[in-house]
Coordinates of C-alpha atoms and ligand atoms in Angstrom, one line a residue:
Chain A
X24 CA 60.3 -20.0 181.1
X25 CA 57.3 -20.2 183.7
X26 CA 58.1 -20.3 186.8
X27 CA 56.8 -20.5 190.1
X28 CA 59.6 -19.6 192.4
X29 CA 59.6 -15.5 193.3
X30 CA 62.3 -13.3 194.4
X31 CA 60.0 -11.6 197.6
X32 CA 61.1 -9.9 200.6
X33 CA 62.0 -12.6 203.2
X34 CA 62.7 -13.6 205.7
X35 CA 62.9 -16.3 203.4
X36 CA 65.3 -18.9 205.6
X37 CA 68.7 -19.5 206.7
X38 CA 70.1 -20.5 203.3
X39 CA 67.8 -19.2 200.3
X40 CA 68.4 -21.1 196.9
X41 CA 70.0 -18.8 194.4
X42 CA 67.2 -17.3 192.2
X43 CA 68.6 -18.5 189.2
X44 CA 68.9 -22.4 190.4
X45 CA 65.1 -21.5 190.8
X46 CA 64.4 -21.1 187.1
X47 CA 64.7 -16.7 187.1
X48 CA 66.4 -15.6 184.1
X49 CA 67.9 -12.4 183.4
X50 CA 66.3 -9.8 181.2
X51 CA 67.8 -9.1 177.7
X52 CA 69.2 -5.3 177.0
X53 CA 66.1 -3.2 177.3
X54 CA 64.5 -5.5 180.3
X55 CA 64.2 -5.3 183.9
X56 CA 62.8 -7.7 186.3
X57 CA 60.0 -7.7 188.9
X58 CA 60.2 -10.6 191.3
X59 CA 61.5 -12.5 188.9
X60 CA 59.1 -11.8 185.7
X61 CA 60.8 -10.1 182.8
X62 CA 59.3 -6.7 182.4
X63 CA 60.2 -3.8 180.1
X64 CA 62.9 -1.6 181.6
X65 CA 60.2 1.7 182.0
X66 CA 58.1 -0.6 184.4
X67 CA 60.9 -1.5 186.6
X68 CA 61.5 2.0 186.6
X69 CA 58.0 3.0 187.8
X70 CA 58.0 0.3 190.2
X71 CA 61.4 1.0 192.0
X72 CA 60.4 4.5 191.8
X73 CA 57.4 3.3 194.0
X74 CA 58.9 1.0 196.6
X75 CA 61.7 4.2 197.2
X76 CA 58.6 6.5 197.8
X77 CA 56.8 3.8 200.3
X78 CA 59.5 2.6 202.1
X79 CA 60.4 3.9 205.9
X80 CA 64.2 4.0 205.5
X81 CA 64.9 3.5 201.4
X82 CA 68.7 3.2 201.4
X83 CA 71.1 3.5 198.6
X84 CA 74.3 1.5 198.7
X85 CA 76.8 2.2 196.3
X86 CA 79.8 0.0 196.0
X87 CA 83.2 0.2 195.2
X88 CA 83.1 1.0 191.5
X89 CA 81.5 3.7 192.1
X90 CA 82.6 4.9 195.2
X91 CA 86.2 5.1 193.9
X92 CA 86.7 7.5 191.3
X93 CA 88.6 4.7 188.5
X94 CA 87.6 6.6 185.8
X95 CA 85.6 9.3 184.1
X96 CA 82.9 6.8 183.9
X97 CA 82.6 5.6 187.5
X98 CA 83.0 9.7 188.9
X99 CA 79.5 10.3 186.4
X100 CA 77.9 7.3 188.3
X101 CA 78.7 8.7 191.9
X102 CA 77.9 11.8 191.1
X103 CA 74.0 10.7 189.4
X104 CA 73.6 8.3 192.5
X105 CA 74.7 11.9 194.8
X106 CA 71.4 13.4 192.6
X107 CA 69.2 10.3 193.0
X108 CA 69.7 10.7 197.0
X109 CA 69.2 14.4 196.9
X110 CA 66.0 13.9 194.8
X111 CA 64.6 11.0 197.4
X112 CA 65.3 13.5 200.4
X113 CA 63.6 16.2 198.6
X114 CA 60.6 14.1 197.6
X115 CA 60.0 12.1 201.0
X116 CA 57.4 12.4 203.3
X117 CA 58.1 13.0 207.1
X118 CA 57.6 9.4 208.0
X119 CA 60.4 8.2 206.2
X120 CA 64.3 8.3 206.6
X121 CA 66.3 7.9 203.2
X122 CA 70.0 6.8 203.5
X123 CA 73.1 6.7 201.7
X124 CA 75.5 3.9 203.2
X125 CA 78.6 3.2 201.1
X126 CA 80.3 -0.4 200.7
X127 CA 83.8 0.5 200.2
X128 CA 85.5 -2.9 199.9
X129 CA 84.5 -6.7 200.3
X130 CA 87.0 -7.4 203.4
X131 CA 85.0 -9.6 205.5
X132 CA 85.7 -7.0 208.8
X133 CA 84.8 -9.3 211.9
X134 CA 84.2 -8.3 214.4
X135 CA 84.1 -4.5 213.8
X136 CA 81.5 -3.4 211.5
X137 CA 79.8 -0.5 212.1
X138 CA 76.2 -0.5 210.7
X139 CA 75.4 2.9 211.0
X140 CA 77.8 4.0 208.5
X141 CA 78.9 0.7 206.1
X142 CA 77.8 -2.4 204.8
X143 CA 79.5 -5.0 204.4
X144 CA 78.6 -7.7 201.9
X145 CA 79.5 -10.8 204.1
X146 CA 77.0 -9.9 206.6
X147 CA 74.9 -7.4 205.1
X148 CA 71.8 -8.0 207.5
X149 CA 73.7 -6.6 210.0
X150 CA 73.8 -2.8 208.5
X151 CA 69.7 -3.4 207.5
X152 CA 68.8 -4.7 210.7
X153 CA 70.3 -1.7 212.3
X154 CA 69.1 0.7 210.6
X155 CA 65.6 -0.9 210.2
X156 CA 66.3 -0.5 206.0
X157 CA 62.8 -1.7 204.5
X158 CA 64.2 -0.6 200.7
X159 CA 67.4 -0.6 199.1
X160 CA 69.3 -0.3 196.0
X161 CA 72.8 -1.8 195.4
X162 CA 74.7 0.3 192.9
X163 CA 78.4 -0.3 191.6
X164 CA 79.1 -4.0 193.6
X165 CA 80.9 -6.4 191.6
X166 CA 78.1 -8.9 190.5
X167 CA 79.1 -11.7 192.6
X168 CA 79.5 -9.9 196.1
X169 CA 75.9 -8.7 195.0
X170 CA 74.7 -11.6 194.7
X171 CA 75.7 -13.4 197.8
X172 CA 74.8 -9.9 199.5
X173 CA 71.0 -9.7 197.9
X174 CA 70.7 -14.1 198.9
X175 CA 71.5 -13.2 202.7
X176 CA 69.5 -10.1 202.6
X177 CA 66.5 -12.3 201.3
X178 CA 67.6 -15.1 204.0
X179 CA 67.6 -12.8 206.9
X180 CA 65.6 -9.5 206.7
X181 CA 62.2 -8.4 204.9
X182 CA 64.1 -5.8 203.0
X183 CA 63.1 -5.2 199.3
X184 CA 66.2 -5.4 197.2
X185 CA 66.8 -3.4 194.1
X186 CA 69.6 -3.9 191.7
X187 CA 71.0 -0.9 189.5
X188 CA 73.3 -3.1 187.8
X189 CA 75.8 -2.6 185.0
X190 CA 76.1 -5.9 183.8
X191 CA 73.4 -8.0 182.8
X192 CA 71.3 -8.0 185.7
X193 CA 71.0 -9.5 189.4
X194 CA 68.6 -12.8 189.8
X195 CA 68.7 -12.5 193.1
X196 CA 67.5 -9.0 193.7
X197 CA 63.1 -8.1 194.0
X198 CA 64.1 -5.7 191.2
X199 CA 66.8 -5.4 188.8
X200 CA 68.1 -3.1 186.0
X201 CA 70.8 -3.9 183.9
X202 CA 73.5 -1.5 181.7
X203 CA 73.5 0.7 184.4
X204 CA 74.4 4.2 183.0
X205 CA 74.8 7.5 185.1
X206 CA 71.6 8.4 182.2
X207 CA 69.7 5.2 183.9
X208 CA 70.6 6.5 187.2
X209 CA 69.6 9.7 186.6
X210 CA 66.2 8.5 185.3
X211 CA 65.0 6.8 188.0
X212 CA 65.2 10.0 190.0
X213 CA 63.2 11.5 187.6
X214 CA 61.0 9.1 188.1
X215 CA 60.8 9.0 191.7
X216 CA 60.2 13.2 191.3
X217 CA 57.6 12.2 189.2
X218 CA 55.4 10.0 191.5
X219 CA 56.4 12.2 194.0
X220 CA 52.8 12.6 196.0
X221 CA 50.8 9.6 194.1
X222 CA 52.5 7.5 196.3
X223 CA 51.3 6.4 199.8
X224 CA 53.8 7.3 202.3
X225 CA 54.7 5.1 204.8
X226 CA 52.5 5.3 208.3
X227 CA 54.7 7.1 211.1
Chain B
X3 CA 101.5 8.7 190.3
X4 CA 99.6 6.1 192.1
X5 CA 97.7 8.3 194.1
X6 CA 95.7 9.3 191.3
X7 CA 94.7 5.7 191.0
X8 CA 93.2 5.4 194.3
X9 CA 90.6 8.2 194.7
X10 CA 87.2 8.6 196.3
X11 CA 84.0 9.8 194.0
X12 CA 84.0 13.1 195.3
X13 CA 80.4 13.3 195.7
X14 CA 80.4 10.5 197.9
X15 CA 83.4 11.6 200.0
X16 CA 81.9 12.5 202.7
X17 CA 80.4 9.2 203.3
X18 CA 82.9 6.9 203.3
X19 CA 84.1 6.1 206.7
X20 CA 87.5 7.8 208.5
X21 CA 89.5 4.8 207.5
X22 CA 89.3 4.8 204.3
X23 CA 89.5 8.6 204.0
X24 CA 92.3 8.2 206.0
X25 CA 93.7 5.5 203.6
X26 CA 94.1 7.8 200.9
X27 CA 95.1 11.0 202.5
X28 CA 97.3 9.5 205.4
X29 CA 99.4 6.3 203.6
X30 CA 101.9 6.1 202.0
X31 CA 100.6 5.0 198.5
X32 CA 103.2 6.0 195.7
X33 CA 106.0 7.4 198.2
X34 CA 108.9 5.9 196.8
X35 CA 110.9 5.5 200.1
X36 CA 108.3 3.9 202.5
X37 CA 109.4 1.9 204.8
X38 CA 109.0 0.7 208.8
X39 CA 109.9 4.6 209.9
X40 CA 106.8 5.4 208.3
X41 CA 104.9 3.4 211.2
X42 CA 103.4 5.9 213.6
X43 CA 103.2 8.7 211.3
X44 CA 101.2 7.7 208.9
X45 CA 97.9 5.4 207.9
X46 CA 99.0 1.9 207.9
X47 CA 97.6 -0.8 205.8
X48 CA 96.9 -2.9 209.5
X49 CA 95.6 -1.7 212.2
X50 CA 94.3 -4.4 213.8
X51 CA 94.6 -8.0 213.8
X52 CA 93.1 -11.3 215.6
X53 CA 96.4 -12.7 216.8
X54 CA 97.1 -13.5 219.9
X55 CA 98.4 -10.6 221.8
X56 CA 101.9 -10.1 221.5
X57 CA 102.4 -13.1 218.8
X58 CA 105.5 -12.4 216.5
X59 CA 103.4 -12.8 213.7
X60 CA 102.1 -9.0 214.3
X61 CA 105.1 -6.9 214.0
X62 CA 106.0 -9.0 210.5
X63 CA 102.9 -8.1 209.2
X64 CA 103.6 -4.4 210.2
X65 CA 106.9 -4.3 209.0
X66 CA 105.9 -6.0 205.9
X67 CA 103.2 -4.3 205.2
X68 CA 105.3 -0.6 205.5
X69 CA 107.8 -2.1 203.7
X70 CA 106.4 -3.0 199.9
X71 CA 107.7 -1.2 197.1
X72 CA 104.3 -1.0 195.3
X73 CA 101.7 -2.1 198.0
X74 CA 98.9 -0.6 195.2
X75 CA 100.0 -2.8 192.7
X76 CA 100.5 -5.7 195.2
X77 CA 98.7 -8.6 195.3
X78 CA 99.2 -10.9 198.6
X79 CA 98.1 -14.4 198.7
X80 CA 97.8 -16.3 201.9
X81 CA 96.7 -19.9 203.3
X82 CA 94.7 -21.1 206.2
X83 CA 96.4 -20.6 209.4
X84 CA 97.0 -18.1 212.0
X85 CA 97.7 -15.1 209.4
X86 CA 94.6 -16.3 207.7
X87 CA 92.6 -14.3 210.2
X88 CA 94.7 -11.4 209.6
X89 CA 94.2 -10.6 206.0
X90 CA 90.9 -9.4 206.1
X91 CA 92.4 -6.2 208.4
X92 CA 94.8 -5.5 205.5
X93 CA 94.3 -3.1 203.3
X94 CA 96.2 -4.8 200.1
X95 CA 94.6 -6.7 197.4
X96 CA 94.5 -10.3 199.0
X97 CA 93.2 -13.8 197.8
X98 CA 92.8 -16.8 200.6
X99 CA 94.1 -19.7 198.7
X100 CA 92.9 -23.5 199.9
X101 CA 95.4 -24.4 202.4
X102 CA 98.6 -25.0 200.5
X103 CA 97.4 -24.3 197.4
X104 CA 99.0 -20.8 197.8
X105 CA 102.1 -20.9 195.6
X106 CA 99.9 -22.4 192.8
X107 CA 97.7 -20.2 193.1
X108 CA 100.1 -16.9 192.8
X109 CA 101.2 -18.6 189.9
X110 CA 98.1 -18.2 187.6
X111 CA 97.5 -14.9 189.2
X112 CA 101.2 -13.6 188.5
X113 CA 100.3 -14.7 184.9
X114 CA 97.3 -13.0 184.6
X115 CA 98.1 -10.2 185.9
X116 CA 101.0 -10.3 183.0
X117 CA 99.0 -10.3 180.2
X118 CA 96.4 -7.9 181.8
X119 CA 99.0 -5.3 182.6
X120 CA 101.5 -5.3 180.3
X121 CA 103.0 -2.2 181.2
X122 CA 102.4 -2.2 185.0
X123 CA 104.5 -3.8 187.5
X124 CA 102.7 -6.3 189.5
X125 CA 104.1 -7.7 192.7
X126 CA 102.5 -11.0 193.7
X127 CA 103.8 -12.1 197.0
X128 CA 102.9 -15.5 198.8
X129 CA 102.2 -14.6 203.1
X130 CA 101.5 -18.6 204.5
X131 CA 102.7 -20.2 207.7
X132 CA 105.1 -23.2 208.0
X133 CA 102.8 -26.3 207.2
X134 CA 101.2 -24.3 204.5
X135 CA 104.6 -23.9 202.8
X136 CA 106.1 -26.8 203.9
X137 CA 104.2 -29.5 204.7
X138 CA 100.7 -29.6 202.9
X139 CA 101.9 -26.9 200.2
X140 CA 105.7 -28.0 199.5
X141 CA 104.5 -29.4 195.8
X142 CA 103.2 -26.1 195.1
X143 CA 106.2 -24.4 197.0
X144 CA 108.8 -26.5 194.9
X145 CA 107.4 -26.8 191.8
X146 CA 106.6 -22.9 191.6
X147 CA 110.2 -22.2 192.1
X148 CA 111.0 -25.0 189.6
X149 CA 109.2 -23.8 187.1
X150 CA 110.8 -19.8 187.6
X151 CA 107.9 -17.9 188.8
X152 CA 108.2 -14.3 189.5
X153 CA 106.8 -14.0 192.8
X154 CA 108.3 -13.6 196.3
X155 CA 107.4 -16.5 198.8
X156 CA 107.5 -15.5 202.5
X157 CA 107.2 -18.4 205.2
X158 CA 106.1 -17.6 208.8
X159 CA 107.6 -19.9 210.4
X160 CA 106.5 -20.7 213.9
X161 CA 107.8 -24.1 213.4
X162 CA 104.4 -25.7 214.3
X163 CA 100.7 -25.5 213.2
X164 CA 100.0 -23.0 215.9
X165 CA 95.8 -22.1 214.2
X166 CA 94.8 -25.9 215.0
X167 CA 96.6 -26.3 218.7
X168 CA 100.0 -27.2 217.7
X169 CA 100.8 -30.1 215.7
X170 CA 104.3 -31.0 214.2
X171 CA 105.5 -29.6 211.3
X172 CA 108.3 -30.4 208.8
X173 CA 110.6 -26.6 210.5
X174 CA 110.0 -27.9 213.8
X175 CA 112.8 -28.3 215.8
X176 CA 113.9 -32.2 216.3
X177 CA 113.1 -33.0 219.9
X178 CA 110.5 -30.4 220.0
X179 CA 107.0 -31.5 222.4
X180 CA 103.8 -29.5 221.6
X181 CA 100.8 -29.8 222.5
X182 CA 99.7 -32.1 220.0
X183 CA 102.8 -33.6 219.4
X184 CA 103.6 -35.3 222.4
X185 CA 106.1 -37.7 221.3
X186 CA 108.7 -34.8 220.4
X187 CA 109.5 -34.8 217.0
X188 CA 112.3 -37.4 215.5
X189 CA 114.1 -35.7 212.3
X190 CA 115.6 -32.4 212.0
X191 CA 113.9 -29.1 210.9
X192 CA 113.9 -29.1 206.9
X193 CA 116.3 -27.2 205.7
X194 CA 114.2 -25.1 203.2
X195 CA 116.3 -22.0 202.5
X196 CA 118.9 -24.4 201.5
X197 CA 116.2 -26.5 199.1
X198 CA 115.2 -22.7 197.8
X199 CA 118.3 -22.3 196.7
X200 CA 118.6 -25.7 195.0
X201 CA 115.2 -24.9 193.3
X202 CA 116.2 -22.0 191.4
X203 CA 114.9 -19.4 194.1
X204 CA 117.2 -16.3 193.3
X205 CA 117.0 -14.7 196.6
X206 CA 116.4 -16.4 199.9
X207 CA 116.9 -15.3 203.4
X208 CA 116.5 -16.8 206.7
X209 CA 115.9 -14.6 209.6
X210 CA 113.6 -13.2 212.4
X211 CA 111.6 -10.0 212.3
X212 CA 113.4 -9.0 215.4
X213 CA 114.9 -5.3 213.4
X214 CA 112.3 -3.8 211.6
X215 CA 115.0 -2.3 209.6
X216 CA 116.5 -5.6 208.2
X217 CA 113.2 -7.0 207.6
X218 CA 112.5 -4.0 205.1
X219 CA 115.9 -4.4 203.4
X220 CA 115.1 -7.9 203.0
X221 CA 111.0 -7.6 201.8
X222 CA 112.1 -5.1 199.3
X223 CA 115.3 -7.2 198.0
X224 CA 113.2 -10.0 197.5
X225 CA 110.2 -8.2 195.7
X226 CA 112.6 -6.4 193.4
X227 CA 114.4 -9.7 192.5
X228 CA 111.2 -11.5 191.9
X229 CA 109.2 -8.6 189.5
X230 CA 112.6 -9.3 187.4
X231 CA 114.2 -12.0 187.5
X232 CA 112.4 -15.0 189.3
X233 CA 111.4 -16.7 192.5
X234 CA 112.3 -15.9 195.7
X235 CA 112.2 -16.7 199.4
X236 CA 112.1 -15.2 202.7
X237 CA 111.3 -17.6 205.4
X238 CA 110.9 -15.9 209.1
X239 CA 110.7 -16.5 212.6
X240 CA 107.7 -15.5 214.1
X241 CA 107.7 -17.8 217.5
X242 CA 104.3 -19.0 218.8
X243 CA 104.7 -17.6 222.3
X244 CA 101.3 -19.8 223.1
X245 CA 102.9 -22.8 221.8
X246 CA 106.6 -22.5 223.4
X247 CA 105.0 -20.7 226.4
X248 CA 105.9 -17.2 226.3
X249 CA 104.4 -14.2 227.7
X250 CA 103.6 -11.5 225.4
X251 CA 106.3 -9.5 226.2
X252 CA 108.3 -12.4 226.0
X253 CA 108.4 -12.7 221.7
X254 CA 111.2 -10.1 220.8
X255 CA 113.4 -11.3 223.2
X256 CA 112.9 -15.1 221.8
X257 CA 114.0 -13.7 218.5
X258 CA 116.9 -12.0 219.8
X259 CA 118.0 -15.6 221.4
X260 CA 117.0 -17.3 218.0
X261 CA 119.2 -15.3 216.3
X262 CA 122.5 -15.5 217.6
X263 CA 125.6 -17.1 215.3
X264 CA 125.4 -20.0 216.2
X265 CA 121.2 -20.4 216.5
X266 CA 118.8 -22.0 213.9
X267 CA 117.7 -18.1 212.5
X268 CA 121.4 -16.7 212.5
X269 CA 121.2 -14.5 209.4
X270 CA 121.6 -16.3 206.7
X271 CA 121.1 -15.3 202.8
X272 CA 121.4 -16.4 199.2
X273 CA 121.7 -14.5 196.6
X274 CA 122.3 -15.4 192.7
X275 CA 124.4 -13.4 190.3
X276 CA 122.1 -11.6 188.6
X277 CA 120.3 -11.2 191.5
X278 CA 123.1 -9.1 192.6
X279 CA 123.6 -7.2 189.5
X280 CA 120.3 -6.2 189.8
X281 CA 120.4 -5.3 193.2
X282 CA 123.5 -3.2 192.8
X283 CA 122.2 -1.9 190.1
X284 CA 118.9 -0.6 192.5
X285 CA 121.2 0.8 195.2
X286 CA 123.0 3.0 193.2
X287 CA 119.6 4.9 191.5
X288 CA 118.1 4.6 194.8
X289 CA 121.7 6.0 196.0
X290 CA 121.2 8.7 193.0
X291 CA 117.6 9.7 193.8
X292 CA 118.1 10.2 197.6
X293 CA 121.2 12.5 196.5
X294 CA 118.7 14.7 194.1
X295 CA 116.0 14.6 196.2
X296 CA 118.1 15.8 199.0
X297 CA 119.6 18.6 196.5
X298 CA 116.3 19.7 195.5
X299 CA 115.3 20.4 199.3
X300 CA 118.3 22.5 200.1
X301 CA 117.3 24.4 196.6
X302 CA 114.4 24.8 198.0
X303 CA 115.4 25.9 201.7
X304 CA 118.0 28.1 200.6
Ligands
TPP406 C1 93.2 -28.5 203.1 C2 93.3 -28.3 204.6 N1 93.9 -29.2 205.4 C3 94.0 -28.9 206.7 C4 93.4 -27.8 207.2 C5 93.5 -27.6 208.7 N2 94.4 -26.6 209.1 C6 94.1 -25.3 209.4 S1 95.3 -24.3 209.9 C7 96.4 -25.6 209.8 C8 97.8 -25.5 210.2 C9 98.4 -24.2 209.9 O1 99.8 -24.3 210.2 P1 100.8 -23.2 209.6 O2 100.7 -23.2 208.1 O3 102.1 -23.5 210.1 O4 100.3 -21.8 210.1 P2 100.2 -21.2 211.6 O5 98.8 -21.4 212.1 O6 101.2 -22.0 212.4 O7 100.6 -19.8 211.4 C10 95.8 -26.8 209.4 C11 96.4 -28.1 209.2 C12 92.8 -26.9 206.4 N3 92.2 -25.8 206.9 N4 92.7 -27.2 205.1
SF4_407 S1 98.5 -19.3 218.2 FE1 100.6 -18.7 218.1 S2 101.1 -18.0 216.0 FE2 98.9 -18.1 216.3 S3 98.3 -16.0 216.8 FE3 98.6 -17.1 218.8 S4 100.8 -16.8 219.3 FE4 100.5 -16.2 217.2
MG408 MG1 103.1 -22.6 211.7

């Protein structure tokens, strides 16, 4: 379907329509998407690959299924998205800050967040504001606390949102894999070693 | 056992935060024995809360809290009202059901959580105030226990809606003025415990949270009784000191008073036959296990 609604870095405004109440669709096994278009999963690759390398603070933030070892599966995942982080230290320039904030649990924690280490998907700006986070991916969030997360983050802040989903996919993100697999995980950071210096850094 | 369960990636250990490291290496997850003593020396699953200082409502969430058997394997559902705003502090599985919805909706969840788990046991225990369980909620209330379902329903009662200023509510005292109630109220407190009972509720207490101690014997007596055999109720006084015009020192000592023999929260309790059987039946293993474990540790000193 053709559509002229695009998931872009916002602000957008107080209440953004859901993406998929917008006419985005979710790509089929194989698939990512870009902004909303349907693109083959090795082009989402490259592209999140790129927006990691250019951003100031690119920020990983894995959720609760993978931040709690349930099974064999999930302890793979954390320990791929540990290698991805390493890799995006290792391969930035001076100019930018990479981070790793976990999301441990959904609890909607009023008043007491504190941004500089957690993010909390009821009020997820808070955490991006703070740290000034221009790029970041969500990683093992239960699809529908990533959803409302990635809609306020496109309400409230100009941060570009990546999904590394293991479902079918996130609508509401810039950027979205589906099946995510510790492989996929791992792949990206190749692929974020690979562009490694083709990129422009951000300015200081 | 249940340790195991709940376990931090270690490659991303070092960033959670303190709390929930703490969680897993200070609480008392799958110690068979926890209880209120364990309050002080170890994690617990509240910390903090957004009640008024010194309200009641507090301690029973402490106690309560220390007190489940399985608090892993536990999931609590509440209802709009003052303890609303205390369950996102708790660190137990917890859905906020539509105000007095709550008993309805820890039936489908016990249900589910059935025929998901077959082999697990999992305690689903209702947490709602007085005009959540009473008023607004007493179809769900009633008809849950009608209808047998294995869940534990605790009341907080304050004997008013204390979250929206203090109107009147179907356990306030007859007579009673609040704020919003000017006109006192004209019929007698409901006599729920005793409607419990009618309704096929196999264990039901009425009683304060003034002794941590009894409030533990009393949250474990109705869990146990519900994973087994079927409903059951625990309805406790937790006095609005705002509403009745306490100080916050002033909420023990209001219990204490409450209680006496011939008060409206003198100790009162229910229990059915194989209720009792069962419980008996608890005692003596539990009896048994503190005996061996007890052996084992003068094995092990000697
Ligand atoms: C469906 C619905 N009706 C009414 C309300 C308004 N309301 C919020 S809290 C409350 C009273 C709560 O009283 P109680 O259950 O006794 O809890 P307490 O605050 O006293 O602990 C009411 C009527 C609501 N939130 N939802
Ligand atoms: S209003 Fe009353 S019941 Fe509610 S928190 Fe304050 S003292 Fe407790
Ligand atoms: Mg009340």
């Amino acid at each position: 379907m053709n559509t002229q609604y695009k998931v872009m870095p916002g602000p957008e405004h107080f209440l953004p329509p859901s993406a998929s109440s917008m006419g985005i669709r979710l790509p089929d096994p194989g698939q990512g998407h870009i902004h909303g278009s349907i693109v083959p999963e090795e082009e989402a690759m490259e592209a999140a690959a790129r927006q990691i390398l250019q951003g100031k603070v690119p920020t990983i933030f894995p959720g609760p299924l993978v931040l709690w070892a349930w099974n064999e599966k999930a302890a793979q995942k954390a320990k791929a998205i540990r290698e991805l982080f390493e890799t995006i230290k290792e391969c930035a320039a001076s100019s930018q800050q990479p981070m790793l904030i976990p999301m441990p649990d959904y609890r909607p924690k009023y008043p007491k967040i504190n941004p500089e280490i957690e993010i909390n998907p009821n009020h997820p700006n808070l955490t991006i504001w703070h740290n000034k986070i221009d790029v970041c991916m969500f990683v093992g969030v239960h699809c529908h606390q990533a959803n409302l997360s990635l809609k306020i983050i496109r309400g409230g802040t100009n941060c570009y949102t990546i999904a590394m989903c293991a479902q079918a996919g996130h609508e509401d993100a810039m950027l979205t894999f589906r099946d995510a697999t510790a492989e996929k995980i791992l792949r990206l950071s190749e692929w974020v070693r690979k562009l490694k210096g083709s990129v422009e850094p951000p300015s200081n | 056992m249940s340790l195991e369960r709940i376990k931090i990636a270690p490659e991303l250990h070092d960033i959670m935060p303190e709390e929930y490291q703490d969680l897993v290496q200070r609480a008392t997850y799958g110690n068979n024995s926890r209880g209120w003593k364990d309050i002080g020396t170890s994690k617990e699953l509240i910390e903090e809360h957004s009640l008024c200082a010194g309200c009641p409502e507090s301690m029973a969430f402490r106690y309560i809290l220390a007190s489940l058997p399985n608090p892993e394997d536990t999931v609590m559902v509440g209802s709009t009202g003052c303890t609303s705003l205390v369950f996102p502090h708790v660190g137990v599985h917890n859905i906020h059901s539509l105000f007095g919805n709550q008993n309805a909706i820890a039936s489908g969840l016990k249900r589910a959580l059935t025929v998901r788990f077959p082999d697990r046991a999992k305690d689903v225990v209702v947490l709602a105030g007085d005009g959540a369980t009473v008023d607004i909620g007493l179809d769900m209330t009633l008809q849950a226990w009608f209808r047998q379902e294995k869940f534990t329903t605790i009341c907080f009662d304050n004997e008013l809606y204390a979250n929206t200023g203090g109107q009147e509510s179907g356990l306030m005292q007859k007579g009673f003025v609040a704020k919003m109630a000017p006109v006192g109220k004209t019929f007698e407190k409901v006599r729920l415990p005793e409607i419990a009972r009618e309704s096929g509720c196999h264990y039901v207490v009425n009683c304060t949270v003034s002794k941590p101690n009894l409030v533990e014997k009393v949250i474990k007596n109705a869990i146990h009784v519900a994973r087994e055999i079927g409903p059951t109720y625990l309805q406790l006084y937790t006095p609005c000191i705002l509403e009745i015009g306490k100080n916050s020192m002033e909420g023990l000592q209001e219990m204490r008073d409450s209680e006496k023999p011939t008060e409206r929260f003198a100790y009162k309790e229910y229990i059915s036959e194989t209720a009792k059987e069962l419980l008996t039946e608890i005692a003596a293993k539990e009896k048994e296990r503190k005996a061996a474990a007890k052996k084992q540790l003068a094995e092990q000193t000697a």
